């Protein structure tokens, strides 16, 4: 069956849900698609289709199943439902890096929980500039308590530089909206209106050389190797020569033979688009998550750099003890997860809560550049966030 090509008629934005485990991110995501499908600008994606692993759903040139797409009257959105559990922070970090805005889901029954605060901090660190709040489970909470939760959320946002007084806070019930209760389907519409108006259309970095951090790699029998991810910058067309960077064996040249977004073929993709690229003659084992696909000769992988790093305080879920030279945590850089050695130079120690300049030597070469953000993780939790200042 011939597939309909993707036609760019509305501005495209990437958004996502974030927030503490069980506060209702996936339910709300399903509810949004249900409400919009009833208005004719989206396809309903039920809860269990959103909440399943990519491997199970890998079929055709498809993109990461955690993404759903929909349109409002004025915009086309790719929406990623980020898992709330701390173990999945890595996905949050790599997914959030591309977000133009986020929906912070906070249960009106529970208020701010540790991962609520952690996600807001991470959103700030990875450059998500606009947050809209969904006070979820408003069907089950009482108004007075919900008022308190709203105050608390606005304070948290202000403390992280989000201007909490002006952030839209919408009381919703993902669950009741999914059931079709008109009061709550309207609340979901109000939430989408808030996203439409509060999150500005981003200035895309389309003129720069093409770069896409690899999120997933799939094999399509008879066609070859497909990589998926969000275009970080530049544009890419069918027929373009590219190289895959990040493998120890050096750059792997290839050509893009097919391009898709949400299962629809496209001639060219640009910064911000979520795409699948079919790469000519690329062996499946030559490419994996953490590599990047880039315009030839536009990036040189390296492993030593200086960085500005914020060491999370214990109250933010970080370490209770200082770090010293020789500390060897994991670095999450774009979609890559790589070990690295820290050198504090003349500084004896960096204490939780400190912001310090330091030198990092990664365990392998990674495409790097000044201004790139990263997270530092240890034993399954985030202990720092930083930005590359200079390559050495
Ligand atoms: N009363 C009520 N319950 C809700 C609402 N939204 C979600 N729930 C319930 O809250 C629980 C968690 O919902 P999920 O949507 O899985 O939450 P989540 O944030 O995606 O959870 P994780 O992905 O595990 O972090 C489920 O039992 C939902 O039925 C709501 O609006 N009202
Ligand atoms: Mg979920």
GROMACS .gro file of C-alpha atoms and ligand atoms in nm:
model
  425
    1UNK     CA    1   0.000   0.000   0.000
    2UNK     CA    2   0.153   0.336  -0.099
    3UNK     CA    3   0.212   0.561   0.198
    4UNK     CA    4   0.099   0.923   0.203
    5UNK     CA    5   0.392   1.163   0.214
    6UNK     CA    6   0.437   1.394   0.511
    7UNK     CA    7   0.323   1.743   0.419
    8UNK     CA    8   0.454   2.033   0.624
    9UNK     CA    9   0.151   2.260   0.666
   10UNK     CA   10   0.185   2.378   1.027
   11UNK     CA   11   0.488   2.464   1.236
   12UNK     CA   12   0.633   2.155   1.400
   13UNK     CA   13   0.723   2.146   1.772
   14UNK     CA   14   0.860   1.878   2.002
   15UNK     CA   15   0.701   1.852   2.343
   16UNK     CA   16   0.685   1.591   2.614
   17UNK     CA   17   0.538   1.495   2.947
   18UNK     CA   18   0.760   1.479   3.251
   19UNK     CA   19   0.699   1.431   3.621
   20UNK     CA   20   0.704   1.189   3.909
   21UNK     CA   21   0.626   0.820   3.865
   22UNK     CA   22   0.252   0.743   3.858
   23UNK     CA   23   0.140   1.107   3.842
   24UNK     CA   24  -0.040   1.021   3.518
   25UNK     CA   25   0.190   1.116   3.228
   26UNK     CA   26   0.097   0.824   3.005
   27UNK     CA   27  -0.275   0.849   3.085
   28UNK     CA   28  -0.269   1.220   2.999
   29UNK     CA   29  -0.077   1.153   2.676
   30UNK     CA   30  -0.341   0.897   2.573
   31UNK     CA   31  -0.617   1.144   2.670
   32UNK     CA   32  -0.464   1.418   2.453
   33UNK     CA   33  -0.462   1.189   2.149
   34UNK     CA   34  -0.821   1.083   2.224
   35UNK     CA   35  -0.951   1.439   2.254
   36UNK     CA   36  -0.773   1.546   1.934
   37UNK     CA   37  -0.885   1.237   1.742
   38UNK     CA   38  -1.242   1.339   1.821
   39UNK     CA   39  -1.166   1.681   1.673
   40UNK     CA   40  -1.018   1.513   1.365
   41UNK     CA   41  -0.657   1.630   1.404
   42UNK     CA   42  -0.495   1.324   1.558
   43UNK     CA   43  -0.512   0.950   1.593
   44UNK     CA   44  -0.608   0.799   1.927
   45UNK     CA   45  -0.314   0.612   2.084
   46UNK     CA   46  -0.438   0.403   2.378
   47UNK     CA   47  -0.243   0.383   2.706
   48UNK     CA   48  -0.097   0.038   2.642
   49UNK     CA   49   0.034   0.141   2.299
   50UNK     CA   50   0.228   0.429   2.453
   51UNK     CA   51   0.364   0.236   2.748
   52UNK     CA   52   0.536  -0.045   2.561
   53UNK     CA   53   0.900  -0.108   2.476
   54UNK     CA   54   1.036   0.002   2.136
   55UNK     CA   55   1.153  -0.349   2.043
   56UNK     CA   56   0.802  -0.485   2.064
   57UNK     CA   57   0.668  -0.224   1.831
   58UNK     CA   58   0.959  -0.202   1.585
   59UNK     CA   59   0.793  -0.255   1.251
   60UNK     CA   60   0.868  -0.093   0.917
   61UNK     CA   61   1.071   0.226   0.926
   62UNK     CA   62   0.915   0.342   1.246
   63UNK     CA   63   1.037   0.577   1.511
   64UNK     CA   64   1.066   0.531   1.883
   65UNK     CA   65   0.723   0.423   2.008
   66UNK     CA   66   0.741   0.660   2.303
   67UNK     CA   67   0.658   0.934   2.052
   68UNK     CA   68   0.305   1.015   1.945
   69UNK     CA   69   0.212   1.282   1.692
   70UNK     CA   70  -0.091   1.508   1.675
   71UNK     CA   71  -0.206   1.844   1.552
   72UNK     CA   72  -0.390   2.130   1.714
   73UNK     CA   73  -0.554   2.399   1.498
   74UNK     CA   74  -0.226   2.582   1.463
   75UNK     CA   75   0.056   2.332   1.513
   76UNK     CA   76   0.195   1.985   1.449
   77UNK     CA   77   0.343   1.822   1.760
   78UNK     CA   78   0.567   1.525   1.825
   79UNK     CA   79   0.506   1.432   2.186
   80UNK     CA   80   0.736   1.207   2.386
   81UNK     CA   81   0.603   1.040   2.697
   82UNK     CA   82   0.902   1.021   2.925
   83UNK     CA   83   0.916   0.746   3.183
   84UNK     CA   84   0.904   0.879   3.536
   85UNK     CA   85   1.120   0.630   3.714
   86UNK     CA   86   1.467   0.748   3.819
   87UNK     CA   87   1.630   0.461   3.630
   88UNK     CA   88   1.511   0.618   3.309
   89UNK     CA   89   1.662   0.960   3.367
   90UNK     CA   90   1.900   0.883   3.086
   91UNK     CA   91   1.609   0.878   2.842
   92UNK     CA   92   1.473   1.190   3.000
   93UNK     CA   93   1.806   1.365   2.952
   94UNK     CA   94   1.854   1.257   2.595
   95UNK     CA   95   1.489   1.306   2.501
   96UNK     CA   96   1.452   1.636   2.678
   97UNK     CA   97   1.749   1.782   2.495
   98UNK     CA   98   1.532   1.826   2.188
   99UNK     CA   99   1.217   1.956   2.355
  100UNK     CA  100   1.078   2.296   2.264
  101UNK     CA  101   0.850   2.278   2.566
  102UNK     CA  102   0.737   2.035   2.832
  103UNK     CA  103   0.415   1.947   3.010
  104UNK     CA  104   0.501   1.896   3.376
  105UNK     CA  105   0.248   1.650   3.515
  106UNK     CA  106   0.191   1.686   3.888
  107UNK     CA  107  -0.067   1.482   4.075
  108UNK     CA  108  -0.300   1.716   4.262
  109UNK     CA  109  -0.327   1.443   4.526
  110UNK     CA  110   0.045   1.407   4.595
  111UNK     CA  111   0.199   1.742   4.504
  112UNK     CA  112   0.569   1.780   4.431
  113UNK     CA  113   0.766   1.459   4.468
  114UNK     CA  114   1.143   1.400   4.426
  115UNK     CA  115   1.127   1.322   4.054
  116UNK     CA  116   0.907   1.629   3.991
  117UNK     CA  117   1.191   1.846   4.120
  118UNK     CA  118   1.459   1.639   3.945
  119UNK     CA  119   1.285   1.667   3.608
  120UNK     CA  120   1.242   2.044   3.641
  121UNK     CA  121   1.611   2.081   3.723
  122UNK     CA  122   1.711   1.857   3.433
  123UNK     CA  123   1.480   2.043   3.196
  124UNK     CA  124   1.656   2.365   3.293
  125UNK     CA  125   1.999   2.204   3.246
  126UNK     CA  126   1.923   2.065   2.901
  127UNK     CA  127   1.772   2.391   2.781
  128UNK     CA  128   1.396   2.334   2.786
  129UNK     CA  129   1.283   2.696   2.817
  130UNK     CA  130   0.906   2.660   2.847
  131UNK     CA  131   0.700   2.449   3.085
  132UNK     CA  132   0.322   2.421   3.110
  133UNK     CA  133   0.183   2.249   3.419
  134UNK     CA  134  -0.090   1.986   3.416
  135UNK     CA  135  -0.227   1.944   3.769
  136UNK     CA  136  -0.355   1.596   3.705
  137UNK     CA  137  -0.603   1.380   3.899
  138UNK     CA  138  -0.801   1.697   3.969
  139UNK     CA  139  -1.112   1.475   3.958
  140UNK     CA  140  -1.005   1.311   4.283
  141UNK     CA  141  -0.851   1.601   4.475
  142UNK     CA  142  -1.022   1.871   4.679
  143UNK     CA  143  -0.990   2.233   4.570
  144UNK     CA  144  -0.809   2.363   4.876
  145UNK     CA  145  -0.538   2.099   4.858
  146UNK     CA  146  -0.506   2.153   4.481
  147UNK     CA  147  -0.459   2.529   4.544
  148UNK     CA  148  -0.170   2.447   4.776
  149UNK     CA  149  -0.014   2.212   4.523
  150UNK     CA  150  -0.042   2.484   4.259
  151UNK     CA  151   0.142   2.733   4.485
  152UNK     CA  152   0.411   2.477   4.557
  153UNK     CA  153   0.461   2.402   4.184
  154UNK     CA  154   0.485   2.771   4.096
  155UNK     CA  155   0.751   2.813   4.366
  156UNK     CA  156   0.949   2.516   4.237
  157UNK     CA  157   0.941   2.659   3.884
  158UNK     CA  158   1.049   3.004   4.001
  159UNK     CA  159   1.336   2.850   4.197
  160UNK     CA  160   1.455   2.696   3.870
  161UNK     CA  161   1.427   3.015   3.666
  162UNK     CA  162   1.093   2.941   3.496
  163UNK     CA  163   0.899   3.246   3.617
  164UNK     CA  164   0.646   3.043   3.815
  165UNK     CA  165   0.390   3.328   3.841
  166UNK     CA  166   0.334   3.335   3.465
  167UNK     CA  167   0.353   2.964   3.384
  168UNK     CA  168   0.011   2.828   3.281
  169UNK     CA  169  -0.123   2.577   3.534
  170UNK     CA  170  -0.423   2.377   3.412
  171UNK     CA  171  -0.625   2.138   3.627
  172UNK     CA  172  -0.692   1.821   3.435
  173UNK     CA  173  -0.796   1.461   3.471
  174UNK     CA  174  -0.632   1.239   3.212
  175UNK     CA  175  -0.834   0.945   3.337
  176UNK     CA  176  -1.177   1.113   3.315
  177UNK     CA  177  -1.092   1.274   2.979
  178UNK     CA  178  -1.003   0.928   2.846
  179UNK     CA  179  -1.346   0.812   2.964
  180UNK     CA  180  -1.501   1.097   2.763
  181UNK     CA  181  -1.631   1.307   3.055
  182UNK     CA  182  -1.701   1.647   2.887
  183UNK     CA  183  -1.583   1.855   3.183
  184UNK     CA  184  -1.243   1.690   3.161
  185UNK     CA  185  -1.211   1.666   2.783
  186UNK     CA  186  -1.253   2.045   2.790
  187UNK     CA  187  -0.976   2.069   3.047
  188UNK     CA  188  -0.745   1.880   2.808
  189UNK     CA  189  -0.839   2.126   2.532
  190UNK     CA  190  -0.753   2.412   2.770
  191UNK     CA  191  -0.416   2.249   2.841
  192UNK     CA  192  -0.343   2.222   2.467
  193UNK     CA  193  -0.447   2.586   2.418
  194UNK     CA  194  -0.199   2.680   2.690
  195UNK     CA  195   0.077   2.484   2.512
  196UNK     CA  196  -0.018   2.644   2.176
  197UNK     CA  197   0.004   2.994   2.316
  198UNK     CA  198   0.273   2.970   2.584
  199UNK     CA  199   0.541   2.764   2.405
  200UNK     CA  200   0.682   2.980   2.125
  201UNK     CA  201   0.769   2.845   1.780
  202UNK     CA  202   1.142   2.776   1.807
  203UNK     CA  203   1.402   2.930   1.582
  204UNK     CA  204   1.536   2.621   1.413
  205UNK     CA  205   1.902   2.573   1.351
  206UNK     CA  206   1.843   2.462   0.991
  207UNK     CA  207   2.137   2.624   0.811
  208UNK     CA  208   2.404   2.441   1.012
  209UNK     CA  209   2.561   2.112   0.895
  210UNK     CA  210   2.327   1.816   0.952
  211UNK     CA  211   2.353   1.628   1.283
  212UNK     CA  212   2.127   1.362   1.435
  213UNK     CA  213   2.202   1.181   1.764
  214UNK     CA  214   2.108   0.815   1.721
  215UNK     CA  215   1.830   0.702   1.956
  216UNK     CA  216   1.751   0.362   1.809
  217UNK     CA  217   1.878   0.126   1.543
  218UNK     CA  218   1.653  -0.121   1.363
  219UNK     CA  219   1.702  -0.372   1.086
  220UNK     CA  220   1.439  -0.400   0.817
  221UNK     CA  221   1.470  -0.727   0.634
  222UNK     CA  222   1.546  -0.671   0.269
  223UNK     CA  223   1.603  -0.298   0.309
  224UNK     CA  224   1.888  -0.248   0.553
  225UNK     CA  225   1.971  -0.055   0.866
  226UNK     CA  226   1.751   0.224   0.992
  227UNK     CA  227   1.838   0.478   1.260
  228UNK     CA  228   1.590   0.697   1.441
  229UNK     CA  229   1.621   1.019   1.635
  230UNK     CA  230   1.548   1.391   1.631
  231UNK     CA  231   1.746   1.611   1.391
  232UNK     CA  232   1.954   1.837   1.617
  233UNK     CA  233   2.053   2.078   1.343
  234UNK     CA  234   2.071   2.124   0.968
  235UNK     CA  235   1.869   1.950   0.700
  236UNK     CA  236   1.901   1.612   0.534
  237UNK     CA  237   1.763   1.491   0.201
  238UNK     CA  238   1.720   1.153   0.039
  239UNK     CA  239   2.047   1.091  -0.149
  240UNK     CA  240   2.267   1.293   0.089
  241UNK     CA  241   2.604   1.154   0.185
  242UNK     CA  242   2.653   1.133   0.563
  243UNK     CA  243   2.890   0.975   0.809
  244UNK     CA  244   2.824   0.784   1.128
  245UNK     CA  245   3.051   0.894   1.412
  246UNK     CA  246   3.126   0.750   1.753
  247UNK     CA  247   3.257   0.402   1.675
  248UNK     CA  248   3.617   0.318   1.773
  249UNK     CA  249   3.686   0.221   1.413
  250UNK     CA  250   3.632   0.581   1.297
  251UNK     CA  251   3.375   0.748   1.072
  252UNK     CA  252   3.151   0.521   0.861
  253UNK     CA  253   3.040   0.684   0.536
  254UNK     CA  254   2.698   0.609   0.392
  255UNK     CA  255   2.411   0.759   0.194
  256UNK     CA  256   2.054   0.826   0.307
  257UNK     CA  257   1.831   0.618   0.081
  258UNK     CA  258   1.498   0.681   0.252
  259UNK     CA  259   1.352   0.924   0.507
  260UNK     CA  260   1.035   0.895   0.712
  261UNK     CA  261   0.856   1.074   0.990
  262UNK     CA  262   0.588   0.884   1.182
  263UNK     CA  263   0.570   0.626   0.904
  264UNK     CA  264   0.524   0.887   0.630
  265UNK     CA  265   0.795   0.927   0.365
  266UNK     CA  266   0.955   1.270   0.328
  267UNK     CA  267   1.206   1.420   0.083
  268UNK     CA  268   1.392   1.625   0.339
  269UNK     CA  269   1.398   1.662   0.715
  270UNK     CA  270   1.513   1.958   0.917
  271UNK     CA  271   1.619   2.051   1.270
  272UNK     CA  272   1.350   1.947   1.518
  273UNK     CA  273   1.199   1.668   1.306
  274UNK     CA  274   1.172   1.317   1.447
  275UNK     CA  275   1.286   1.091   1.169
  276UNK     CA  276   1.393   0.745   1.057
  277UNK     CA  277   1.685   0.727   0.810
  278UNK     CA  278   1.757   0.423   0.597
  279UNK     CA  279   2.134   0.404   0.544
  280UNK     CA  280   2.282   0.233   0.237
  281UNK     CA  281   2.513  -0.061   0.309
  282UNK     CA  282   2.540   0.015   0.680
  283UNK     CA  283   2.603  -0.305   0.881
  284UNK     CA  284   2.366  -0.334   1.178
  285UNK     CA  285   2.652  -0.371   1.427
  286UNK     CA  286   2.843  -0.065   1.299
  287UNK     CA  287   2.597   0.178   1.453
  288UNK     CA  288   2.425   0.209   1.789
  289UNK     CA  289   2.252   0.446   2.026
  290UNK     CA  290   2.497   0.719   2.127
  291UNK     CA  291   2.654   0.754   1.783
  292UNK     CA  292   2.569   1.053   1.566
  293UNK     CA  293   2.484   1.078   1.197
  294UNK     CA  294   2.636   1.396   1.055
  295UNK     CA  295   2.725   1.578   0.734
  296UNK     CA  296   3.071   1.455   0.618
  297UNK     CA  297   3.366   1.629   0.788
  298UNK     CA  298   3.142   1.851   1.003
  299UNK     CA  299   3.225   1.700   1.345
  300UNK     CA  300   3.540   1.544   1.491
  301UNK     CA  301   3.489   1.309   1.787
  302UNK     CA  302   3.717   1.375   2.083
  303UNK     CA  303   3.746   1.277   2.446
  304UNK     CA  304   3.912   1.556   2.648
  305UNK     CA  305   3.731   1.878   2.736
  306UNK     CA  306   3.689   2.142   3.001
  307UNK     CA  307   3.341   2.191   3.145
  308UNK     CA  308   3.137   2.395   3.385
  309UNK     CA  309   2.962   2.151   3.616
  310UNK     CA  310   2.694   2.190   3.880
  311UNK     CA  311   2.722   1.918   4.148
  312UNK     CA  312   2.371   1.841   4.271
  313UNK     CA  313   2.308   1.891   4.640
  314UNK     CA  314   2.192   1.603   4.857
  315UNK     CA  315   1.847   1.766   4.879
  316UNK     CA  316   1.821   1.746   4.498
  317UNK     CA  317   1.899   1.376   4.506
  318UNK     CA  318   2.273   1.422   4.451
  319UNK     CA  319   2.573   1.304   4.651
  320UNK     CA  320   2.621   1.362   5.021
  321UNK     CA  321   3.002   1.363   4.992
  322UNK     CA  322   3.235   1.581   4.778
  323UNK     CA  323   3.398   1.468   4.454
  324UNK     CA  324   3.774   1.475   4.402
  325UNK     CA  325   4.016   1.433   4.112
  326UNK     CA  326   4.004   1.075   3.985
  327UNK     CA  327   3.627   1.047   4.031
  328UNK     CA  328   3.495   0.827   3.747
  329UNK     CA  329   3.120   0.862   3.687
  330UNK     CA  330   2.906   0.805   3.374
  331UNK     CA  331   2.849   1.094   3.132
  332UNK     CA  332   2.525   1.122   2.937
  333UNK     CA  333   2.601   1.329   2.629
  334UNK     CA  334   2.323   1.355   2.371
  335UNK     CA  335   2.220   0.988   2.346
  336UNK     CA  336   2.563   0.852   2.448
  337UNK     CA  337   2.640   0.697   2.787
  338UNK     CA  338   3.016   0.689   2.849
  339UNK     CA  339   3.249   0.668   3.148
  340UNK     CA  340   3.489   0.957   3.216
  341UNK     CA  341   3.763   1.072   3.455
  342UNK     CA  342   3.731   1.405   3.631
  343UNK     CA  343   4.030   1.632   3.703
  344UNK     CA  344   3.959   1.925   3.935
  345UNK     CA  345   4.301   2.087   3.878
  346UNK     CA  346   4.395   2.315   4.169
  347UNK     CA  347   4.064   2.261   4.342
  348UNK     CA  348   4.090   2.005   4.620
  349UNK     CA  349   3.723   1.903   4.618
  350UNK     CA  350   3.385   1.997   4.473
  351UNK     CA  351   3.103   1.975   4.726
  352UNK     CA  352   2.738   1.896   4.655
  353UNK     CA  353   2.578   2.231   4.564
  354UNK     CA  354   2.901   2.374   4.409
  355UNK     CA  355   2.945   2.491   4.051
  356UNK     CA  356   3.301   2.419   3.934
  357UNK     CA  357   3.526   2.428   3.627
  358UNK     CA  358   3.693   2.093   3.563
  359UNK     CA  359   3.855   1.874   3.297
  360UNK     CA  360   3.701   1.549   3.173
  361UNK     CA  361   3.863   1.262   2.989
  362UNK     CA  362   3.607   1.024   2.844
  363UNK     CA  363   3.668   0.652   2.800
  364UNK     CA  364   3.614   0.684   2.425
  365UNK     CA  365   3.582   0.947   2.152
  366UNK     CA  366   3.242   1.116   2.130
  367UNK     CA  367   3.129   1.396   1.896
  368UNK     CA  368   3.165   1.704   2.118
  369UNK     CA  369   3.149   2.080   2.088
  370UNK     CA  370   3.150   2.384   2.313
  371UNK     CA  371   2.806   2.458   2.457
  372UNK     CA  372   2.691   2.096   2.459
  373UNK     CA  373   2.508   1.999   2.778
  374UNK     CA  374   2.544   1.669   2.963
  375UNK     CA  375   2.438   1.490   3.280
  376UNK     CA  376   2.663   1.307   3.523
  377UNK     CA  377   2.528   0.986   3.674
  378UNK     CA  378   2.648   0.748   3.938
  379UNK     CA  379   2.490   0.429   4.070
  380UNK     CA  380   2.164   0.495   3.887
  381UNK     CA  381   2.111   0.856   3.992
  382UNK     CA  382   2.193   1.201   3.857
  383UNK     CA  383   2.467   1.371   4.058
  384UNK     CA  384   2.562   1.659   3.829
  385UNK     CA  385   2.484   1.856   3.518
  386UNK     CA  386   2.728   2.047   3.302
  387UNK     CA  387   2.817   2.216   2.978
  388UNK     CA  388   3.126   2.164   2.760
  389UNK     CA  389   3.331   2.486   2.759
  390UNK     CA  390   3.630   2.390   2.541
  391UNK     CA  391   3.773   2.085   2.363
  392UNK     CA  392   4.134   1.998   2.440
  393LIG     N1  393  -0.808   0.960   3.962
  393LIG     C1  394  -0.721   0.971   3.863
  393LIG     N2  395  -0.629   0.875   3.843
  393LIG     C2  396  -0.542   0.889   3.740
  393LIG     C3  397  -0.547   1.002   3.655
  393LIG     N3  398  -0.448   0.988   3.563
  393LIG     C4  399  -0.384   0.873   3.589
  393LIG     N4  400  -0.441   0.813   3.697
  393LIG     C5  401  -0.400   0.683   3.754
  393LIG     O1  402  -0.268   0.696   3.806
  393LIG     C6  403  -0.194   0.577   3.780
  393LIG     C7  404  -0.067   0.611   3.705
  393LIG     O2  405  -0.098   0.660   3.578
  393LIG     P1  406   0.009   0.659   3.460
  393LIG     O3  407  -0.051   0.733   3.347
  393LIG     O4  408   0.060   0.522   3.434
  393LIG     O5  409   0.127   0.744   3.526
  393LIG     P2  410   0.271   0.774   3.470
  393LIG     O6  411   0.308   0.907   3.522
  393LIG     O7  412   0.275   0.754   3.323
  393LIG     O8  413   0.357   0.663   3.541
  393LIG     P3  414   0.506   0.612   3.505
  393LIG     O9  415   0.518   0.604   3.355
  393LIG    O10  416   0.516   0.478   3.569
  393LIG    O11  417   0.596   0.713   3.566
  393LIG     C8  418  -0.285   0.484   3.704
  393LIG    O12  419  -0.344   0.395   3.793
  393LIG     C9  420  -0.388   0.577   3.645
  393LIG    O13  421  -0.512   0.516   3.620
  393LIG    C10  422  -0.648   1.101   3.679
  393LIG    O14  423  -0.658   1.202   3.610
  393LIG     N5  424  -0.730   1.080   3.784
  394LIG    MG1  425   0.403   0.631   3.205
   0.00000   0.00000   0.00000
